GROMACS .gro file of C-alpha atoms in nm:
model
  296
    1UNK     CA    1   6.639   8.456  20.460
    2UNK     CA    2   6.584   8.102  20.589
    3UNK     CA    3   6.678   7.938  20.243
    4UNK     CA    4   6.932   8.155  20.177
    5UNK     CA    5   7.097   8.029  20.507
    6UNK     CA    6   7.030   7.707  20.418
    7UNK     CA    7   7.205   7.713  20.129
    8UNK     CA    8   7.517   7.891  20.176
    9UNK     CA    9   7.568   7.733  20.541
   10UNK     CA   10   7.541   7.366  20.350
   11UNK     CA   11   7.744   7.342  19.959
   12UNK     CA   12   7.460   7.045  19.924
   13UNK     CA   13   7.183   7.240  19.956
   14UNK     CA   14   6.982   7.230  19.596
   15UNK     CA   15   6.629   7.403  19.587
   16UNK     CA   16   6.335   7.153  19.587
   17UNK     CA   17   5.973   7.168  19.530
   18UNK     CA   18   5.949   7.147  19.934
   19UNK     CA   19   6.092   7.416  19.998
   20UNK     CA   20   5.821   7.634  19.855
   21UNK     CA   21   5.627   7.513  20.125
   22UNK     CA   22   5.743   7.816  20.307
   23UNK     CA   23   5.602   8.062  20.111
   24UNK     CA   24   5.251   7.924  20.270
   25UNK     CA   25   5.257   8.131  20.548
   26UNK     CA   26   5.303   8.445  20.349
   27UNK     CA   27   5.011   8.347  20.062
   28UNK     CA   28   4.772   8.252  20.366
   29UNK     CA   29   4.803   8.595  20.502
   30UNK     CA   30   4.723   8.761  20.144
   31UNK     CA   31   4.449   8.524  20.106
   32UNK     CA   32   4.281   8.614  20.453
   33UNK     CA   33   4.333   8.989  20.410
   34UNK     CA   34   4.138   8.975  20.059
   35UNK     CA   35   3.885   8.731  20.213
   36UNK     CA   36   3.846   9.002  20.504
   37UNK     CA   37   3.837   9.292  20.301
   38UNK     CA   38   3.653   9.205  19.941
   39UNK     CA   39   3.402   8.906  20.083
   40UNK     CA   40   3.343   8.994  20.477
   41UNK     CA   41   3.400   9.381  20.389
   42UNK     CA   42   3.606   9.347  20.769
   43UNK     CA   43   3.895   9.519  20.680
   44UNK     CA   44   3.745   9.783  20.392
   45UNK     CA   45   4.042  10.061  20.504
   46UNK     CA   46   4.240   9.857  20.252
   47UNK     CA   47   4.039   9.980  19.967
   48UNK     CA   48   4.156  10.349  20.116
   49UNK     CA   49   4.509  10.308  20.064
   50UNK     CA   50   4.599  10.061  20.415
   51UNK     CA   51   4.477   9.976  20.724
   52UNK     CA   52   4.624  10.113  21.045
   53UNK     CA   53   4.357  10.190  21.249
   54UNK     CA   54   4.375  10.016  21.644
   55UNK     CA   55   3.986  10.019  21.686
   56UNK     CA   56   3.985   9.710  21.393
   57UNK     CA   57   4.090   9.427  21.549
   58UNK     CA   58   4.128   9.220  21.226
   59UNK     CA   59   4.416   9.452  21.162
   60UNK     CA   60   4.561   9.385  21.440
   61UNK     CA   61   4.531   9.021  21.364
   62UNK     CA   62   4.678   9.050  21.063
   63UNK     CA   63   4.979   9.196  21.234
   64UNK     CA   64   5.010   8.989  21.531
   65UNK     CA   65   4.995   8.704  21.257
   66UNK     CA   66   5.323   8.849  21.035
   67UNK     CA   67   5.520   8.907  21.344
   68UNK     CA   68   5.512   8.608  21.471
   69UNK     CA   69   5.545   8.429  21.152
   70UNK     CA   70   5.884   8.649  21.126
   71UNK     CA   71   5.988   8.533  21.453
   72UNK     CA   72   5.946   8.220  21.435
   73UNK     CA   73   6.154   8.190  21.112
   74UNK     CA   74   6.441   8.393  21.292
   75UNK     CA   75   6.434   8.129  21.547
   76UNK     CA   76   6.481   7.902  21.306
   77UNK     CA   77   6.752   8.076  21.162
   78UNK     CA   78   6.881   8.088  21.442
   79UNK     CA   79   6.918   7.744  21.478
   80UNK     CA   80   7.090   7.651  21.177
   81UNK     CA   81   7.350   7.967  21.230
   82UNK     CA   82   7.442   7.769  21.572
   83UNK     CA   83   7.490   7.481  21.426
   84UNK     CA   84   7.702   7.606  21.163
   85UNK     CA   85   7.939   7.780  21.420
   86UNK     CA   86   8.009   7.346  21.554
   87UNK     CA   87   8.078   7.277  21.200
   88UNK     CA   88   8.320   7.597  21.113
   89UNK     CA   89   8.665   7.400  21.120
   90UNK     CA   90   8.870   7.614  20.860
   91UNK     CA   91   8.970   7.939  20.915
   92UNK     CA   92   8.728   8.028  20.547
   93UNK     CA   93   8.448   7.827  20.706
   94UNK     CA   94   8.507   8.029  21.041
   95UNK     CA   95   8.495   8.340  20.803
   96UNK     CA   96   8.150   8.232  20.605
   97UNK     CA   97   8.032   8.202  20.952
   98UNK     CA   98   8.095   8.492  21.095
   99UNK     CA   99   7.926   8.639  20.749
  100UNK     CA  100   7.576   8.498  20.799
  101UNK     CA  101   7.570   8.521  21.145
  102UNK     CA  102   7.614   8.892  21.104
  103UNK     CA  103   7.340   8.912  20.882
  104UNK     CA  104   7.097   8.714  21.101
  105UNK     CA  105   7.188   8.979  21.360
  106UNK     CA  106   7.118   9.260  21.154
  107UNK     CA  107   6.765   9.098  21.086
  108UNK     CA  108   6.716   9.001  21.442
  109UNK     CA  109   6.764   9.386  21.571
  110UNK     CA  110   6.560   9.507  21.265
  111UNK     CA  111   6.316   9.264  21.359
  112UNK     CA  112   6.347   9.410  21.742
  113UNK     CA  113   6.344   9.747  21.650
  114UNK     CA  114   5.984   9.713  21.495
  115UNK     CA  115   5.860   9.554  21.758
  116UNK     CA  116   5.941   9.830  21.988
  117UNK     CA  117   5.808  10.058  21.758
  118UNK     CA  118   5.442   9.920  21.787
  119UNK     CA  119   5.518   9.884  22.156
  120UNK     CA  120   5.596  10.286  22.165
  121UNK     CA  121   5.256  10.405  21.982
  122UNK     CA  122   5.087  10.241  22.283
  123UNK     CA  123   5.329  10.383  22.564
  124UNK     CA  124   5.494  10.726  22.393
  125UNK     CA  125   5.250  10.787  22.156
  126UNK     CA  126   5.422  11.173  22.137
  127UNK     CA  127   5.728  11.015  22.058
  128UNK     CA  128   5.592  10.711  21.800
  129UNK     CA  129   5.297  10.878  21.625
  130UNK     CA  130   5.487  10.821  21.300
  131UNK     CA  131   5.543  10.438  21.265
  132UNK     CA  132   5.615  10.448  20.924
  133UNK     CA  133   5.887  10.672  20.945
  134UNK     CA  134   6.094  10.503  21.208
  135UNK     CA  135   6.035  10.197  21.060
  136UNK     CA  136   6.169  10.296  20.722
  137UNK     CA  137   6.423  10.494  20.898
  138UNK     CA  138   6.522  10.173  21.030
  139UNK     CA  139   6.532   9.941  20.750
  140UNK     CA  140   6.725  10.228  20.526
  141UNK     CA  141   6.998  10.233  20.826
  142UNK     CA  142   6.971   9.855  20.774
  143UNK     CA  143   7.014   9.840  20.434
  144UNK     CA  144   7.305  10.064  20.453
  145UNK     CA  145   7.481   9.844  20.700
  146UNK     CA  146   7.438   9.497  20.485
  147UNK     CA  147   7.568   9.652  20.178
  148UNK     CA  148   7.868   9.765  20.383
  149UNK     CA  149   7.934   9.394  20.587
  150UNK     CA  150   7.865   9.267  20.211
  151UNK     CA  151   8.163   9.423  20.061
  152UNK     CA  152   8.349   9.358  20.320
  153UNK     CA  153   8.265   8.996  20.307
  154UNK     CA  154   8.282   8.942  19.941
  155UNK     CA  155   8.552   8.723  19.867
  156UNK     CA  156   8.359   8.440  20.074
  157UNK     CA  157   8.101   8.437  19.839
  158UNK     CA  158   8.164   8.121  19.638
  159UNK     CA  159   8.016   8.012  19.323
  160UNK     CA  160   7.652   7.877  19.351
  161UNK     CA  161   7.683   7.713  18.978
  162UNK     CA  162   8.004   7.605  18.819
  163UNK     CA  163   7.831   7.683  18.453
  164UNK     CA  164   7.748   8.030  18.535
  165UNK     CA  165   8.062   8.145  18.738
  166UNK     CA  166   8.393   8.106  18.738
  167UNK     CA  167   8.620   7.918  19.045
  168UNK     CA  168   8.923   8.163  19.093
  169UNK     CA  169   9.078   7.965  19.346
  170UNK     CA  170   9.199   7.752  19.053
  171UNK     CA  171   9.382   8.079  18.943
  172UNK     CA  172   9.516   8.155  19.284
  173UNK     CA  173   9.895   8.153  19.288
  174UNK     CA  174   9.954   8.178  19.699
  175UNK     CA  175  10.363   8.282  19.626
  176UNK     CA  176  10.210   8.602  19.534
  177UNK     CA  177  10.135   8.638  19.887
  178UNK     CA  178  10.457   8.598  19.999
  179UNK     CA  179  10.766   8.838  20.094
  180UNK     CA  180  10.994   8.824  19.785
  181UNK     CA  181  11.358   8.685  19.796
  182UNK     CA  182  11.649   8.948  19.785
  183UNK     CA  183  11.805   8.881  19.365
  184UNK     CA  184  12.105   8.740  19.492
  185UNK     CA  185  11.930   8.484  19.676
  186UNK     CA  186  11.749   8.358  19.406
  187UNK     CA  187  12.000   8.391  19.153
  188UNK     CA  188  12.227   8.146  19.434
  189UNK     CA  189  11.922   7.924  19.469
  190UNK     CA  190  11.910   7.856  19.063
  191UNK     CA  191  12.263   7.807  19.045
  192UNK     CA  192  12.213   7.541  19.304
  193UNK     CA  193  11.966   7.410  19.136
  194UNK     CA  194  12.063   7.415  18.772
  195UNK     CA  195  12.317   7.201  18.928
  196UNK     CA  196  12.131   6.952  19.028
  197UNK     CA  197  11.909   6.919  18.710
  198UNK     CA  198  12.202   6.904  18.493
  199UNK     CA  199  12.434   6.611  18.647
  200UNK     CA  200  12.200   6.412  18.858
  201UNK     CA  201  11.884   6.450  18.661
  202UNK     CA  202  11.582   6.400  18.903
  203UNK     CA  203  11.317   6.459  18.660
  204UNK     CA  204  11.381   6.111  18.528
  205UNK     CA  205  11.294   5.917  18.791
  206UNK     CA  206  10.919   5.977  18.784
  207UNK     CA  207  10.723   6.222  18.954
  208UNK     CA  208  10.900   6.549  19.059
  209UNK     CA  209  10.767   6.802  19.284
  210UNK     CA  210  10.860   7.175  19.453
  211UNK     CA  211  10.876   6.941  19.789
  212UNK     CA  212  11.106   6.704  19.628
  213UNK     CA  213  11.344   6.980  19.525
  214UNK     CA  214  11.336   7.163  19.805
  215UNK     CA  215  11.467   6.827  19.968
  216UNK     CA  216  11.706   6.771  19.740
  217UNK     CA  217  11.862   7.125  19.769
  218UNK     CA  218  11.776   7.197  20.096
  219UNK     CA  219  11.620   7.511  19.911
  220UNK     CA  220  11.300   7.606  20.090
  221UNK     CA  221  11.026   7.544  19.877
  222UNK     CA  222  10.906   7.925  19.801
  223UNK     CA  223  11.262   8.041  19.686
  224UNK     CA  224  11.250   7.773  19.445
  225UNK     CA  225  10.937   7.891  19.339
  226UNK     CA  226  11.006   8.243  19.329
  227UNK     CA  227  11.364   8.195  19.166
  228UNK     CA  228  11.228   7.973  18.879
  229UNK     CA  229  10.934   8.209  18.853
  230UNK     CA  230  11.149   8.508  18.838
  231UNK     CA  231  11.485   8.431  18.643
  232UNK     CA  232  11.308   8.158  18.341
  233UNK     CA  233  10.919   8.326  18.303
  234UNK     CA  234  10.794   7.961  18.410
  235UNK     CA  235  10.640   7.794  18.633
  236UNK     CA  236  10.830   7.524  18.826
  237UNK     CA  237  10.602   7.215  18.674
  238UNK     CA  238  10.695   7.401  18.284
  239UNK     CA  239  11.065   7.428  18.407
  240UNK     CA  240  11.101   7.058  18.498
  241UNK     CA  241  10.912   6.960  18.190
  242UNK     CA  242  11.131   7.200  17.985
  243UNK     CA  243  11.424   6.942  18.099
  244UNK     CA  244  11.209   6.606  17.988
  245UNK     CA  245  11.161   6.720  17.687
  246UNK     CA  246  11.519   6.842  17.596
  247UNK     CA  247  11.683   6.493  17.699
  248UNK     CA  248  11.357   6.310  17.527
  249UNK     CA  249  11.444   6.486  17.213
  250UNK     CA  250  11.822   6.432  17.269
  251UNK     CA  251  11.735   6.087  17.247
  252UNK     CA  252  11.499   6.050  16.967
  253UNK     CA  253  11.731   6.199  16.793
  254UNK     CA  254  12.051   5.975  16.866
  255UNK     CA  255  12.043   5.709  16.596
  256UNK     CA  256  12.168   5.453  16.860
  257UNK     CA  257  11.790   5.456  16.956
  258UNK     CA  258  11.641   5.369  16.657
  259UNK     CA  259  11.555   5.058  16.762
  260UNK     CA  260  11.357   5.107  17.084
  261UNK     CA  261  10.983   5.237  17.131
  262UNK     CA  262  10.921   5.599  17.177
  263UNK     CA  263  10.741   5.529  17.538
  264UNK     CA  264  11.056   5.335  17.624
  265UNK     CA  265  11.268   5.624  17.573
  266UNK     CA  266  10.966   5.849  17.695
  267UNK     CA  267  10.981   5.669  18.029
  268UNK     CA  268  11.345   5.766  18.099
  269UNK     CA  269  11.298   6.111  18.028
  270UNK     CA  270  11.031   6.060  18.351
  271UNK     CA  271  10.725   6.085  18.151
  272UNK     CA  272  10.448   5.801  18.330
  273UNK     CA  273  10.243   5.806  18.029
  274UNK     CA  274  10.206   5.839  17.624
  275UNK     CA  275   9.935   6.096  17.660
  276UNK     CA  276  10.129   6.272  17.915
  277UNK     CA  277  10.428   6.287  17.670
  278UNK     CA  278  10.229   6.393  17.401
  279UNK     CA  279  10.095   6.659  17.535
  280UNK     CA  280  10.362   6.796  17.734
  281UNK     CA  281  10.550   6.732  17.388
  282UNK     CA  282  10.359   6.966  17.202
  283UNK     CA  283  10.325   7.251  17.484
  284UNK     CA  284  10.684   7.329  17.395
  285UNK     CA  285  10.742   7.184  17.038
  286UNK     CA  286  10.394   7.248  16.888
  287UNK     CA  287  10.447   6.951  16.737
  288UNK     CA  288  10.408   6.548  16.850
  289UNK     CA  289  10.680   6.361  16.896
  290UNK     CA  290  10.572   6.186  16.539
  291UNK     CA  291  10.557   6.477  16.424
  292UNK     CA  292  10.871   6.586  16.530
  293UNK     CA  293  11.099   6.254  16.403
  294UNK     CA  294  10.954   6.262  16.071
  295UNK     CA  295  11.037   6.697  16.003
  296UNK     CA  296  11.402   6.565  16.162
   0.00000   0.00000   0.00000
């Protein structure tokens, strides 16, 4: 549990050999208990199935040992969930934090719970005889509860490896979370902006943005979207494109510019580069512009 909060409270976090180092505690309680049982033949109950007899104070060792062991590893959970909370600036990172420090709670109770258990065989003894089954009664209702705050937290969890999972934020299109705009406001809002690809031709003067034609229109930014979206099948960066590559071939084609370089003509059409033109070229010809003047 440590690690794993470690690792998802800090995207830097890669596994080292170090961190192995914490399985010492448990392998130096496996290592007494055989000693105990097989060499000292201390703790021989273990050869009957387990060892939960009070009158063996080895046992009780044992225990003592793993519970405070468990604690002190909360505690130190504890301590890197609080200082994650100072770092949460985002509302996602806000979110991731409210997802691990609900599972450190969850352990910290658990962890409680048992505690009180052994505490009750002492003082109720009537009520506690059977450890075991509060105990696992516990954990199951534990169990139960993680799987549930797990679903419910899901979409936080992130991809560990970028060659073993996918990064669907680069597939997120945030205007589908958005109100759509009545038809005849989008139909009005391409209109008005048909308009202003057709006479004054922004997409030739370099770089060409939503922002820039929202601006230009006065259009807010998510009607464009949603009325290029909606009334061509394209996305707003394909529709401007679309328009480069119309006048780029209008001009390739003119014979009046045989004489001047493809990127010359390229770079009044408002494409920055030849690769850029090429490939933008070929999106909507299937063909490169070489290509395309020697079929012509």
């Amino acid at each position: 549990m440590y690690v794993y909060v470690l690792a998802f409270t800090n995207s830097a976090f890669r596994l080292q050999p170090k961190h192995f180092w914490h399985l010492a505690p448990a392998l130096f309680q496996i290592l007494v208990k055989l000693y105990l049982n097989y060499a000292a033949g201390l703790m021989e109950c273990y050869q009957e199935g387990g060892c939960v007899e009070e009158d063996n104070i080895f046992v009780s060792l044992t225990y003592l040992y793993k519970y405070v062991v468990l604690g002190f590893y909360i505690f130190l959970t504890w301590k890197v969930v609080l200082k994650d909370k100072k770092n949460a600036i985002s509302p996602r990172d806000e979110m991731r934090h409210q997802w691990i420090r609900q599972i450190i709670l969850g352990v910290s109770f658990l962890y409680l719970g048992i505690l009180l258990l052994h505490a009750g065989r002492y003082m109720l003894p009537n009520v506690f005889w059977e450890r075991m089954l509060w105990g696992n009664t516990l954990t199951t209702l534990f169990i139960f509860i993680f799987l549930y705050l797990g679903n419910s937290y899901a979409y936080l969890f992130v991809s560990p490896s970028k060659h073993r999972f996918k990064n669907l934020s680069e597939s997120f299109n945030p205007n589908n979370c958005q109100q759509k705009a009545p038809e005849d406001q989008m139909t009005g809002a391409f209109n008005q902006l048909e308009t202003l690809m057709k006479n004054e031709k922004p997409y030739t003067k370099g770089p060409l943005t939503v922002k820039d034609l929202s601006e230009l229109t006065g259009i807010p930014s998510t009607i464009i979207s949603q009325s290029v979206n909606t009334l061509t099948g394209k996305s707003v960066t394909d529709y401007i494109n679309q328009y480069r590559v119309n006048l780029f071939k209008e001009k390739i084609s003119d014979p009046k510019n045989q004489h001047y370089k493809i990127m010359v003509l390229a770079e009044e059409c408002g494409f920055q580069s030849k690769s850029t033109l090429v490939r933008i070229f070929r999106q909507f010809t299937g063909v490169t512009p070489s290509q395309y003047l020697k079929e012509k």
